[in-house]
CSV table of C-alpha atoms in Angstrom, one decimal:
chain,number,residue,atom,x,y,z
A,1,UNK,CA,32.1,-1.3,7.6
A,2,UNK,CA,33.2,2.1,6.2
A,3,UNK,CA,31.9,5.5,7.0
A,4,UNK,CA,30.0,5.9,3.7
A,5,UNK,CA,28.0,2.8,4.3
A,6,UNK,CA,26.9,4.1,7.8
A,7,UNK,CA,26.1,7.5,6.3
A,8,UNK,CA,24.0,5.9,3.5
A,9,UNK,CA,22.1,3.8,6.0
A,10,UNK,CA,21.5,6.8,8.2
A,11,UNK,CA,20.2,8.9,5.3
A,12,UNK,CA,18.1,6.1,3.9
A,13,UNK,CA,16.5,5.6,7.4
A,14,UNK,CA,15.5,9.2,7.7
A,15,UNK,CA,14.2,9.2,4.1
A,16,UNK,CA,12.0,6.3,4.9
A,17,UNK,CA,10.9,7.9,8.1
A,18,UNK,CA,9.9,11.1,6.3
A,19,UNK,CA,8.1,9.1,3.6
A,20,UNK,CA,6.2,7.2,6.3
A,21,UNK,CA,5.1,10.4,8.1
A,22,UNK,CA,4.0,12.0,4.8
A,23,UNK,CA,2.0,8.8,4.1
A,24,UNK,CA,0.4,8.9,7.5
A,25,UNK,CA,-0.5,12.6,7.2
A,26,UNK,CA,-2.0,11.9,3.8
A,27,UNK,CA,-4.1,9.1,5.3
A,28,UNK,CA,-5.4,11.3,8.1
A,29,UNK,CA,-6.1,14.2,5.7
A,30,UNK,CA,-7.9,11.9,3.2
A,31,UNK,CA,-10.0,10.3,6.0
A,32,UNK,CA,-12.1,13.5,6.1
A,33,UNK,CA,-12.4,13.9,2.4
A,34,UNK,CA,-15.3,12.8,0.2
A,35,UNK,CA,-16.3,10.4,-1.1
A,36,UNK,CA,-16.7,8.2,2.1
A,37,UNK,CA,-16.6,4.7,0.8
A,38,UNK,CA,-18.9,3.1,3.3
A,39,UNK,CA,-19.2,-0.2,1.5
A,40,UNK,CA,-15.4,-0.6,1.5
A,41,UNK,CA,-15.2,0.3,5.2
A,42,UNK,CA,-17.8,-2.3,6.1
A,43,UNK,CA,-15.9,-4.9,4.0
A,44,UNK,CA,-12.8,-4.1,6.0
A,45,UNK,CA,-14.7,-4.1,9.3
A,46,UNK,CA,-15.9,-7.6,8.4
A,47,UNK,CA,-12.4,-8.7,7.4
A,48,UNK,CA,-10.5,-7.2,10.3
A,49,UNK,CA,-13.2,-7.4,12.9
A,50,UNK,CA,-15.7,-10.2,12.5
A,51,UNK,CA,-13.3,-12.7,10.9
A,52,UNK,CA,-10.7,-12.1,13.7
A,53,UNK,CA,-13.1,-12.8,16.6
A,54,UNK,CA,-12.2,-16.5,16.7
A,55,UNK,CA,-8.4,-16.0,16.8
A,56,UNK,CA,-8.6,-13.2,19.3
A,57,UNK,CA,-10.8,-15.3,21.5
A,58,UNK,CA,-8.5,-18.3,21.3
A,59,UNK,CA,-5.5,-16.2,22.2
A,60,UNK,CA,-7.2,-14.2,24.9
A,61,UNK,CA,-8.7,-17.3,26.5
A,62,UNK,CA,-5.3,-19.1,26.6
A,63,UNK,CA,-3.4,-16.0,28.0
A,64,UNK,CA,-6.2,-15.4,30.5
A,65,UNK,CA,-5.8,-19.0,31.7
A,66,UNK,CA,-2.0,-18.9,31.8
A,67,UNK,CA,-2.1,-15.6,33.7
A,68,UNK,CA,-4.6,-16.8,36.3
A,69,UNK,CA,-2.6,-20.0,36.8
A,70,UNK,CA,0.6,-18.2,37.6
A,71,UNK,CA,-1.2,-15.6,39.7
A,72,UNK,CA,-3.1,-18.2,41.8
A,73,UNK,CA,0.2,-20.1,42.5
A,74,UNK,CA,2.1,-17.0,43.4
A,75,UNK,CA,-0.7,-15.4,45.4
A,76,UNK,CA,-1.3,-18.7,47.3
A,77,UNK,CA,2.1,-18.2,48.9
A,78,UNK,CA,0.5,-15.1,50.6
A,79,UNK,CA,-2.9,-16.8,51.0
A,80,UNK,CA,-4.3,-14.1,48.7
A,81,UNK,CA,-5.4,-16.3,45.7
A,82,UNK,CA,-8.8,-14.6,45.8
A,83,UNK,CA,-7.0,-11.6,44.2
A,84,UNK,CA,-6.6,-13.6,41.0
A,85,UNK,CA,-9.8,-12.2,39.6
A,86,UNK,CA,-8.9,-8.6,40.3
A,87,UNK,CA,-5.4,-9.1,38.9
A,88,UNK,CA,-6.5,-10.7,35.7
A,89,UNK,CA,-9.3,-8.2,35.1
A,90,UNK,CA,-7.0,-5.2,35.7
A,91,UNK,CA,-4.2,-6.6,33.7
A,92,UNK,CA,-6.5,-7.5,30.9
A,93,UNK,CA,-8.4,-4.2,31.0
A,94,UNK,CA,-5.4,-2.0,31.0
A,95,UNK,CA,-2.8,-3.9,29.0
A,96,UNK,CA,-3.3,-7.5,27.9
A,97,UNK,CA,-6.5,-7.1,25.9
A,98,UNK,CA,-5.3,-4.2,23.7
A,99,UNK,CA,-1.9,-5.9,23.2
A,100,UNK,CA,-3.3,-9.3,22.5
A,101,UNK,CA,-5.8,-7.9,20.1
A,102,UNK,CA,-3.2,-5.9,18.3
A,103,UNK,CA,-0.8,-8.8,18.0
A,104,UNK,CA,-3.4,-11.2,16.8
A,105,UNK,CA,-4.7,-8.7,14.2
A,106,UNK,CA,-1.2,-8.0,13.0
A,107,UNK,CA,-0.6,-11.7,12.5
A,108,UNK,CA,-3.9,-12.3,10.8
A,109,UNK,CA,-4.7,-9.0,9.0
A,110,UNK,CA,-1.6,-6.8,9.1
A,111,UNK,CA,0.3,-9.4,7.1
A,112,UNK,CA,-2.5,-9.8,4.5
A,113,UNK,CA,-3.0,-6.1,4.3
A,114,UNK,CA,0.6,-5.6,3.4
A,115,UNK,CA,0.8,-8.6,1.1
A,116,UNK,CA,-2.4,-7.5,-0.8
A,117,UNK,CA,-1.3,-3.9,-1.3
A,118,UNK,CA,2.3,-5.1,-2.1
A,119,UNK,CA,1.0,-7.4,-4.8
A,120,UNK,CA,-1.2,-4.6,-6.2
A,121,UNK,CA,1.9,-2.3,-6.2
A,122,UNK,CA,4.2,-4.7,-8.0
A,123,UNK,CA,1.5,-5.7,-10.6
A,124,UNK,CA,1.0,-1.9,-11.3
A,125,UNK,CA,-2.6,-2.0,-10.0
A,126,UNK,CA,-1.9,1.0,-7.8
A,127,UNK,CA,-0.4,2.8,-10.8
A,128,UNK,CA,-3.5,1.9,-12.8
A,129,UNK,CA,-5.7,3.6,-10.2
A,130,UNK,CA,-3.5,6.7,-10.4
A,131,UNK,CA,-3.9,6.8,-14.2
A,132,UNK,CA,-7.6,6.9,-13.6
A,133,UNK,CA,-7.3,9.9,-11.3
A,134,UNK,CA,-8.4,7.8,-8.3
A,135,UNK,CA,-6.2,8.4,-5.3
A,136,UNK,CA,-5.1,4.9,-4.3
A,137,UNK,CA,-4.4,6.0,-0.7
A,138,UNK,CA,-8.0,7.3,-0.5
A,139,UNK,CA,-9.4,4.2,-2.1
A,140,UNK,CA,-7.3,1.4,-0.6
A,141,UNK,CA,-5.7,2.6,2.6
A,142,UNK,CA,-8.3,5.0,4.2
A,143,UNK,CA,-11.1,2.3,4.5
A,144,UNK,CA,-8.6,-0.1,6.1
A,145,UNK,CA,-7.4,2.5,8.6
A,146,UNK,CA,-11.0,3.7,9.5
A,147,UNK,CA,-12.1,0.1,9.9
A,148,UNK,CA,-9.2,-0.8,12.1
A,149,UNK,CA,-9.8,2.3,14.4
A,150,UNK,CA,-13.5,1.3,14.7
A,151,UNK,CA,-13.0,-2.4,15.1
A,152,UNK,CA,-10.0,-2.6,17.5
A,153,UNK,CA,-12.0,-1.2,20.6
A,154,UNK,CA,-14.7,-3.8,20.0
A,155,UNK,CA,-12.2,-6.7,19.7
A,156,UNK,CA,-10.5,-5.4,22.8
A,157,UNK,CA,-13.7,-5.3,24.8
A,158,UNK,CA,-14.4,-8.9,23.6
A,159,UNK,CA,-10.8,-9.9,24.5
A,160,UNK,CA,-11.4,-8.5,28.0
A,161,UNK,CA,-14.5,-10.7,28.5
A,162,UNK,CA,-12.9,-13.8,27.1
A,163,UNK,CA,-9.6,-13.3,29.0
A,164,UNK,CA,-11.3,-12.8,32.3
A,165,UNK,CA,-13.5,-15.9,31.6
A,166,UNK,CA,-10.3,-17.8,31.1
A,167,UNK,CA,-9.0,-16.5,34.4
A,168,UNK,CA,-12.3,-17.6,36.1
A,169,UNK,CA,-12.1,-21.1,34.6
A,170,UNK,CA,-8.6,-21.7,35.9
A,171,UNK,CA,-9.1,-20.0,39.3
A,172,UNK,CA,-12.5,-21.0,40.3
A,173,UNK,CA,-13.2,-24.2,38.4
A,174,UNK,CA,-9.8,-25.8,38.3
A,175,UNK,CA,-7.9,-24.3,41.3
A,176,UNK,CA,-10.9,-24.1,43.5
A,177,UNK,CA,-10.6,-20.4,44.5
A,178,UNK,CA,-13.7,-19.3,46.2
A,179,UNK,CA,-16.1,-18.1,43.5
A,180,UNK,CA,-17.8,-15.3,45.6
A,181,UNK,CA,-14.4,-13.9,46.8
A,182,UNK,CA,-13.0,-14.1,43.3
A,183,UNK,CA,-15.8,-12.1,41.8
A,184,UNK,CA,-16.1,-9.7,44.8
A,185,UNK,CA,-12.4,-8.7,44.7
A,186,UNK,CA,-12.6,-8.4,40.9
A,187,UNK,CA,-15.5,-6.0,40.9
A,188,UNK,CA,-14.1,-4.1,44.0
A,189,UNK,CA,-10.7,-3.4,42.5
A,190,UNK,CA,-11.5,-3.1,38.8
A,191,UNK,CA,-12.7,0.4,37.9
A,192,UNK,CA,-14.4,1.4,34.7
A,193,UNK,CA,-11.4,3.5,33.9
A,194,UNK,CA,-9.3,0.3,33.7
A,195,UNK,CA,-11.5,-0.9,30.9
A,196,UNK,CA,-11.9,2.4,29.1
A,197,UNK,CA,-8.2,3.2,29.1
A,198,UNK,CA,-7.5,-0.1,27.4
A,199,UNK,CA,-10.2,0.5,24.8
A,200,UNK,CA,-8.9,4.0,24.1
A,201,UNK,CA,-5.5,2.6,23.7
A,202,UNK,CA,-6.7,0.0,21.3
A,203,UNK,CA,-8.1,2.6,18.9
A,204,UNK,CA,-4.6,4.2,18.7
A,205,UNK,CA,-3.0,0.8,18.2
A,206,UNK,CA,-5.5,0.0,15.4
A,207,UNK,CA,-4.4,3.2,13.7
A,208,UNK,CA,-0.7,2.4,14.1
A,209,UNK,CA,-1.1,-1.2,12.9
A,210,UNK,CA,-3.2,-0.4,9.8
A,211,UNK,CA,-1.0,2.6,8.8
A,212,UNK,CA,2.3,0.7,9.2
A,213,UNK,CA,1.1,-2.4,7.4
A,214,UNK,CA,-0.5,-0.4,4.6
A,215,UNK,CA,2.6,1.8,4.2
A,216,UNK,CA,4.9,-1.3,3.8
A,217,UNK,CA,2.5,-2.8,1.3
A,218,UNK,CA,1.9,0.4,-0.7
A,219,UNK,CA,5.6,1.1,-1.4
A,220,UNK,CA,6.5,-2.5,-2.3
A,221,UNK,CA,8.9,-3.0,-5.2
A,222,UNK,CA,10.8,-5.9,-6.6
A,223,UNK,CA,8.2,-8.6,-7.4
A,224,UNK,CA,7.3,-11.6,-5.3
A,225,UNK,CA,10.5,-11.3,-3.2
A,226,UNK,CA,9.6,-7.7,-2.5
A,227,UNK,CA,6.1,-8.6,-1.4
A,228,UNK,CA,7.6,-11.2,1.0
A,229,UNK,CA,10.1,-8.7,2.4
A,230,UNK,CA,7.5,-5.9,2.9
A,231,UNK,CA,5.1,-8.3,4.6
A,232,UNK,CA,7.8,-9.4,7.1
A,233,UNK,CA,8.8,-5.8,7.7
A,234,UNK,CA,5.2,-4.8,8.2
A,235,UNK,CA,4.6,-7.5,10.8
A,236,UNK,CA,7.9,-6.9,12.7
A,237,UNK,CA,7.7,-3.1,12.7
A,238,UNK,CA,4.1,-2.9,13.6
A,239,UNK,CA,4.5,-5.4,16.5
A,240,UNK,CA,7.4,-3.4,17.9
A,241,UNK,CA,5.6,-0.1,17.3
A,242,UNK,CA,2.5,-1.1,19.3
A,243,UNK,CA,4.6,-2.3,22.2
A,244,UNK,CA,6.6,1.0,22.3
A,245,UNK,CA,3.4,3.1,21.8
A,246,UNK,CA,1.7,1.1,24.5
A,247,UNK,CA,4.4,1.8,27.0
A,248,UNK,CA,4.2,5.6,26.4
A,249,UNK,CA,0.4,5.6,26.5
A,250,UNK,CA,0.5,3.5,29.7
A,251,UNK,CA,3.0,5.9,31.3
A,252,UNK,CA,0.8,8.9,30.5
A,253,UNK,CA,-2.3,7.0,31.8
A,254,UNK,CA,-0.5,6.1,35.1
A,255,UNK,CA,0.4,9.8,35.5
A,256,UNK,CA,-3.0,11.3,34.6
A,257,UNK,CA,-5.7,8.7,34.6
A,258,UNK,CA,-5.5,5.9,37.1
B,1,UNK,CA,-1.2,22.4,-36.1
B,2,UNK,CA,-0.5,22.3,-32.3
B,3,UNK,CA,0.5,18.7,-31.2
B,4,UNK,CA,-1.9,17.1,-28.7
B,5,UNK,CA,1.1,16.3,-26.5
B,6,UNK,CA,4.6,17.7,-26.6
B,7,UNK,CA,7.7,17.0,-24.6
B,8,UNK,CA,10.6,19.4,-24.5
B,9,UNK,CA,14.0,18.7,-23.1
B,10,UNK,CA,12.7,16.3,-20.4
B,11,UNK,CA,15.1,15.0,-17.8
B,12,UNK,CA,14.5,12.3,-15.2
B,13,UNK,CA,16.9,10.5,-12.9
B,14,UNK,CA,16.5,8.1,-10.0
B,15,UNK,CA,19.2,8.7,-7.6
B,16,UNK,CA,22.4,8.8,-9.6
B,17,UNK,CA,21.0,6.9,-12.4
B,18,UNK,CA,20.0,9.1,-15.3
B,19,UNK,CA,17.0,7.7,-17.2
B,20,UNK,CA,15.8,10.5,-19.5
B,21,UNK,CA,18.4,12.9,-20.7
B,22,UNK,CA,16.7,15.6,-22.7
B,23,UNK,CA,13.8,14.0,-24.5
B,24,UNK,CA,12.1,16.0,-27.3
B,25,UNK,CA,9.1,14.5,-28.9
B,26,UNK,CA,5.7,15.6,-30.1
B,27,UNK,CA,2.5,13.6,-30.8
B,28,UNK,CA,0.0,14.6,-33.4
B,29,UNK,CA,-3.7,14.3,-32.7
B,30,UNK,CA,-5.4,11.2,-34.2
B,31,UNK,CA,-2.2,9.5,-35.1
B,32,UNK,CA,-0.4,6.4,-33.9
B,33,UNK,CA,3.1,7.1,-32.6
B,34,UNK,CA,5.2,4.1,-31.6
B,35,UNK,CA,8.2,4.5,-29.3
B,36,UNK,CA,10.8,1.8,-29.8
B,37,UNK,CA,14.1,1.3,-28.0
B,38,UNK,CA,16.2,-1.2,-26.1
B,39,UNK,CA,14.9,-2.6,-22.8
B,40,UNK,CA,15.8,-0.3,-19.9
B,41,UNK,CA,16.1,2.9,-22.0
B,42,UNK,CA,13.3,4.6,-20.1
B,43,UNK,CA,10.3,4.2,-22.3
B,44,UNK,CA,7.9,3.4,-19.4
B,45,UNK,CA,9.5,6.2,-17.3
B,46,UNK,CA,8.8,8.5,-20.2
B,47,UNK,CA,5.1,7.4,-20.2
B,48,UNK,CA,4.8,7.9,-16.5
B,49,UNK,CA,6.2,11.4,-16.8
B,50,UNK,CA,3.8,12.1,-19.6
B,51,UNK,CA,0.8,11.1,-17.5
B,52,UNK,CA,2.0,12.8,-14.3
B,53,UNK,CA,2.8,9.7,-12.3
B,54,UNK,CA,6.5,10.9,-12.1
B,55,UNK,CA,7.6,14.5,-11.7
B,56,UNK,CA,10.4,15.3,-14.2
B,57,UNK,CA,13.6,16.8,-12.9
B,58,UNK,CA,13.5,19.4,-15.7
B,59,UNK,CA,11.8,20.0,-19.0
B,60,UNK,CA,8.3,20.7,-20.3
B,61,UNK,CA,5.2,18.6,-21.0
B,62,UNK,CA,2.6,20.4,-23.0
B,63,UNK,CA,-1.0,19.3,-23.6
B,64,UNK,CA,-2.5,21.2,-26.6
B,65,UNK,CA,0.0,24.0,-25.9
B,66,UNK,CA,-0.8,24.2,-22.2
B,67,UNK,CA,2.2,23.7,-19.9
B,68,UNK,CA,1.6,20.7,-17.6
B,69,UNK,CA,4.8,20.6,-15.7
B,70,UNK,CA,4.2,22.2,-12.3
B,71,UNK,CA,0.4,22.0,-12.8
B,72,UNK,CA,-1.8,21.4,-9.8
B,73,UNK,CA,-2.8,17.8,-8.8
B,74,UNK,CA,-6.4,18.7,-9.7
B,75,UNK,CA,-5.4,19.8,-13.3
B,76,UNK,CA,-3.3,16.6,-13.7
B,77,UNK,CA,-6.4,14.6,-12.6
B,78,UNK,CA,-8.5,16.4,-15.3
B,79,UNK,CA,-5.8,15.6,-17.9
B,80,UNK,CA,-5.6,12.0,-16.8
B,81,UNK,CA,-9.3,11.6,-17.2
B,82,UNK,CA,-8.8,12.4,-20.9
B,83,UNK,CA,-6.3,9.6,-21.2
B,84,UNK,CA,-6.4,5.9,-21.1
B,85,UNK,CA,-3.5,3.6,-20.1
B,86,UNK,CA,-3.1,0.0,-21.1
B,87,UNK,CA,-0.4,-1.5,-18.8
B,88,UNK,CA,2.1,-4.2,-19.9
B,89,UNK,CA,0.3,-6.9,-17.8
B,90,UNK,CA,-3.1,-5.1,-18.1
B,91,UNK,CA,-3.0,-4.3,-14.3
B,92,UNK,CA,-6.6,-5.5,-13.8
B,93,UNK,CA,-7.8,-5.4,-10.2
B,94,UNK,CA,-7.7,-9.1,-9.4
B,95,UNK,CA,-10.1,-8.8,-6.5
B,96,UNK,CA,-12.8,-7.5,-8.9
B,97,UNK,CA,-14.7,-9.2,-11.7
B,98,UNK,CA,-14.3,-8.1,-15.3
B,99,UNK,CA,-17.5,-6.0,-15.0
B,100,UNK,CA,-16.3,-4.3,-11.8
B,101,UNK,CA,-12.9,-3.6,-13.4
B,102,UNK,CA,-14.4,-1.9,-16.5
B,103,UNK,CA,-17.0,-0.1,-14.4
B,104,UNK,CA,-14.3,1.2,-12.0
B,105,UNK,CA,-13.6,4.5,-13.7
B,106,UNK,CA,-17.4,5.1,-14.2
B,107,UNK,CA,-18.1,4.5,-10.5
B,108,UNK,CA,-15.0,6.2,-9.1
B,109,UNK,CA,-14.3,9.0,-11.5
B,110,UNK,CA,-17.7,9.8,-13.2
B,111,UNK,CA,-19.6,8.9,-9.9
B,112,UNK,CA,-22.3,7.1,-11.9
B,113,UNK,CA,-24.6,5.3,-9.6
B,114,UNK,CA,-27.2,3.9,-12.0
B,115,UNK,CA,-26.3,0.1,-12.1
B,116,UNK,CA,-28.3,-0.4,-15.3
B,117,UNK,CA,-26.4,2.3,-17.1
B,118,UNK,CA,-23.1,1.0,-15.9
B,119,UNK,CA,-23.9,-2.6,-17.0
B,120,UNK,CA,-25.0,-1.3,-20.4
B,121,UNK,CA,-21.8,0.6,-21.0
B,122,UNK,CA,-19.7,-2.4,-19.8
B,123,UNK,CA,-21.6,-4.7,-22.2
B,124,UNK,CA,-21.0,-2.3,-25.1
B,125,UNK,CA,-17.3,-2.1,-24.5
B,126,UNK,CA,-17.0,-5.9,-24.1
B,127,UNK,CA,-18.7,-6.3,-27.4
B,128,UNK,CA,-16.4,-3.8,-29.0
B,129,UNK,CA,-13.4,-5.7,-27.9
B,130,UNK,CA,-15.1,-8.9,-29.1
B,131,UNK,CA,-15.3,-10.5,-25.7
B,132,UNK,CA,-19.0,-10.5,-24.9
B,133,UNK,CA,-20.4,-12.3,-21.9
B,134,UNK,CA,-17.4,-12.4,-19.6
B,135,UNK,CA,-18.7,-9.8,-17.1
B,136,UNK,CA,-18.7,-12.2,-14.1
B,137,UNK,CA,-15.3,-13.7,-14.7
B,138,UNK,CA,-12.3,-12.8,-12.6
B,139,UNK,CA,-8.9,-11.7,-14.2
B,140,UNK,CA,-7.3,-15.0,-13.0
B,141,UNK,CA,-9.8,-16.9,-15.2
B,142,UNK,CA,-8.7,-15.0,-18.3
B,143,UNK,CA,-5.9,-15.7,-20.8
B,144,UNK,CA,-3.1,-13.1,-21.2
B,145,UNK,CA,-4.7,-11.8,-24.5
B,146,UNK,CA,-8.1,-11.5,-22.9
B,147,UNK,CA,-6.7,-9.6,-19.9
B,148,UNK,CA,-5.2,-7.1,-22.2
B,149,UNK,CA,-8.4,-6.7,-24.1
B,150,UNK,CA,-10.3,-6.1,-20.9
B,151,UNK,CA,-7.6,-3.7,-19.8
B,152,UNK,CA,-8.2,-1.9,-23.1
B,153,UNK,CA,-12.0,-1.8,-22.5
B,154,UNK,CA,-11.3,-0.3,-19.1
B,155,UNK,CA,-9.0,2.3,-20.6
B,156,UNK,CA,-11.6,3.2,-23.2
B,157,UNK,CA,-14.6,3.4,-20.9
B,158,UNK,CA,-14.2,7.1,-20.1
B,159,UNK,CA,-13.8,7.9,-23.8
B,160,UNK,CA,-10.3,9.3,-23.6
B,161,UNK,CA,-8.6,11.5,-26.2
B,162,UNK,CA,-5.2,9.8,-25.9
B,163,UNK,CA,-4.5,6.2,-25.3
B,164,UNK,CA,-1.1,4.9,-23.9
B,165,UNK,CA,-0.1,1.4,-24.7
B,166,UNK,CA,2.8,0.1,-22.6
B,167,UNK,CA,4.2,-2.9,-24.5
B,168,UNK,CA,0.7,-4.3,-25.3
B,169,UNK,CA,2.0,-7.4,-27.1
B,170,UNK,CA,4.8,-8.5,-24.8
B,171,UNK,CA,4.3,-12.1,-23.6
B,172,UNK,CA,1.7,-12.9,-26.2
B,173,UNK,CA,2.0,-15.5,-29.0
B,174,UNK,CA,2.2,-14.0,-32.6
B,175,UNK,CA,-1.5,-14.5,-33.4
B,176,UNK,CA,-2.7,-12.9,-30.1
B,177,UNK,CA,-0.1,-10.1,-30.6
B,178,UNK,CA,-1.5,-9.5,-34.1
B,179,UNK,CA,-5.0,-9.3,-32.7
B,180,UNK,CA,-3.9,-6.7,-30.2
B,181,UNK,CA,-2.2,-4.7,-33.0
B,182,UNK,CA,-5.4,-4.8,-35.0
B,183,UNK,CA,-7.3,-3.6,-32.0
B,184,UNK,CA,-4.9,-0.7,-31.7
B,185,UNK,CA,-5.6,0.2,-35.3
B,186,UNK,CA,-9.3,-0.2,-34.7
B,187,UNK,CA,-9.2,2.2,-31.7
B,188,UNK,CA,-7.3,4.7,-33.8
B,189,UNK,CA,-9.5,4.4,-36.9
B,190,UNK,CA,-13.0,3.9,-35.5
B,191,UNK,CA,-12.7,6.1,-32.4
B,192,UNK,CA,-10.2,8.6,-33.7
B,193,UNK,CA,-7.9,8.4,-30.7
B,194,UNK,CA,-4.4,9.5,-30.5
B,195,UNK,CA,-2.4,6.3,-29.7
B,196,UNK,CA,1.0,6.3,-28.2
B,197,UNK,CA,2.5,2.9,-28.1
B,198,UNK,CA,5.7,1.4,-26.6
B,199,UNK,CA,6.6,-1.7,-28.4
B,200,UNK,CA,9.4,-4.2,-28.9
B,201,UNK,CA,7.7,-5.7,-31.9
B,202,UNK,CA,9.5,-3.8,-34.6
B,203,UNK,CA,7.7,-5.3,-37.7
B,204,UNK,CA,4.3,-4.5,-36.1
B,205,UNK,CA,5.5,-1.0,-35.2
B,206,UNK,CA,6.5,-0.4,-38.8
B,207,UNK,CA,3.1,-1.8,-40.0
B,208,UNK,CA,0.9,0.4,-37.8
B,209,UNK,CA,2.8,3.5,-36.9
B,210,UNK,CA,2.2,6.9,-38.4
B,211,UNK,CA,5.3,8.1,-36.6
B,212,UNK,CA,8.2,6.2,-35.0
B,213,UNK,CA,10.4,7.4,-32.3
B,214,UNK,CA,13.6,5.7,-31.3
B,215,UNK,CA,14.8,6.2,-27.7
B,216,UNK,CA,18.4,5.5,-27.0
B,217,UNK,CA,20.3,6.3,-23.8
B,218,UNK,CA,17.7,8.7,-22.5
B,219,UNK,CA,17.4,10.6,-25.8
B,220,UNK,CA,15.1,10.4,-28.8
B,221,UNK,CA,17.7,9.9,-31.6
B,222,UNK,CA,15.1,9.5,-34.4
B,223,UNK,CA,11.5,10.5,-34.9
B,224,UNK,CA,9.7,10.4,-38.2
B,225,UNK,CA,7.7,8.1,-40.4
B,226,UNK,CA,8.5,4.4,-40.7
B,227,UNK,CA,9.8,5.1,-44.3
B,228,UNK,CA,12.2,7.7,-43.0
B,229,UNK,CA,13.3,5.3,-40.2
B,230,UNK,CA,14.2,2.6,-42.8
B,231,UNK,CA,16.6,5.0,-44.5
B,232,UNK,CA,17.9,6.8,-41.4
B,233,UNK,CA,21.6,6.5,-41.0
B,234,UNK,CA,22.4,5.5,-37.5
B,235,UNK,CA,24.3,2.4,-36.4
B,236,UNK,CA,22.1,1.6,-33.4
B,237,UNK,CA,18.8,2.1,-35.2
B,238,UNK,CA,20.0,0.2,-38.2
B,239,UNK,CA,21.0,-2.8,-36.2
B,240,UNK,CA,17.8,-2.6,-34.2
B,241,UNK,CA,15.8,-2.8,-37.5
B,242,UNK,CA,18.1,-5.3,-39.2
B,243,UNK,CA,17.8,-7.7,-36.3
B,244,UNK,CA,14.0,-7.5,-36.3
B,245,UNK,CA,13.5,-8.2,-40.0
B,246,UNK,CA,15.8,-11.2,-40.6
B,247,UNK,CA,14.8,-14.0,-42.9
B,248,UNK,CA,14.1,-17.4,-41.3
B,249,UNK,CA,17.3,-19.0,-40.1
B,250,UNK,CA,17.6,-22.4,-38.5
B,251,UNK,CA,19.9,-23.8,-35.9
B,252,UNK,CA,22.8,-25.5,-37.6
B,253,UNK,CA,23.0,-29.3,-37.0
B,254,UNK,CA,25.9,-30.3,-35.0
């Protein structure tokens, strides 16, 4: 590996980063510009939100059950299995629900967002929009981003409920943890701020996922192969980005909120 | 007479690759100009510069004498609303029906909300391109020739002054290609539009062009009437023309 190769990679990385930030600022700027395409936003809300409820529920229920199972077994060593409810609820409220929601939406919608925009890009549909003086970021990307920011908190709230239900099923119905103690500890230790913080985070994650996936689709080149590559990149980059962003948001929340 | 569109010493590179290397070309109002040249010589790049999708490295683009290079985005948007663009593969929005595709500029550019008025305009345009009654079909249900016609209807719906055709007949059989050429002539004659065409179909280019331009290695090495092109002394252009007008030859039996 020679020096030129490293230098080229380095320059190309920062070029892409700059392009991404310009794209993101353009999306933010255009989100406040007329016309507001309400119909397109609702279409995307249905696509990202309503159609994702099942997959988010399934994943949240499974992870809630797994989490409760492990917690009950570990806590039982200290005769504290009644804490399972509080632990699952706090973990879900603060971290698991926004992350599970974001990961499931990336898998289901992030990939399709990138593939759809990528196909539009390689078949010149995005250029066609530009020739008609319609800003394709305004028409195609902004409704997706607004919809994601609206829908993520609702999906996260839903994920909370389903995850805790999963925890209840395993702890109370299967592992015979005392029902009253389980619920009492859960309501005692879980504060509204645990739920709100997760929901606030999820709006930011919704923005990150939709912008990254749209960006990768929007600048796709190179035909079908390019669409495949950009979809893969969109999924990988957005999955890593939400985990990193979640850590920093959690850190700030631990310092100032909890 | 001032040309409707004029390009002066236009340069465009992508990285280290020089695509346009000082293009000079002018387009007269109401005429058909066909740009020919080998694949990869920058014909589509030239188009995209002319319509403001790419920013040239240097040079000038003038619309009726007004300098467009360096113009604001809003001004470019105004200019683009006076142009139509037919893409190589029509570039129809595949998630929309034919009607929605053709109506797209009316809804998004003209902000027309009256559904009856939109439907009427779409119907008129579909009749004009001789494809009535396909409003509810999706692009995937249409043949290549039909898609291009619908693309043309969409390009015409805002009643532009200039129409760009990016290889309109590529990928079509000779009969369909001929029908698209006839449609180009119809657009020019009946609607009086300035047509700028990129084509690889040299015989058709000679048949319909008022003016031919030959792009080679990023420069226009010839521009003039088809008659002048036929007698122009240049090895590359001559071989280009000669290879396009050969008599029928058959594969020799082995």
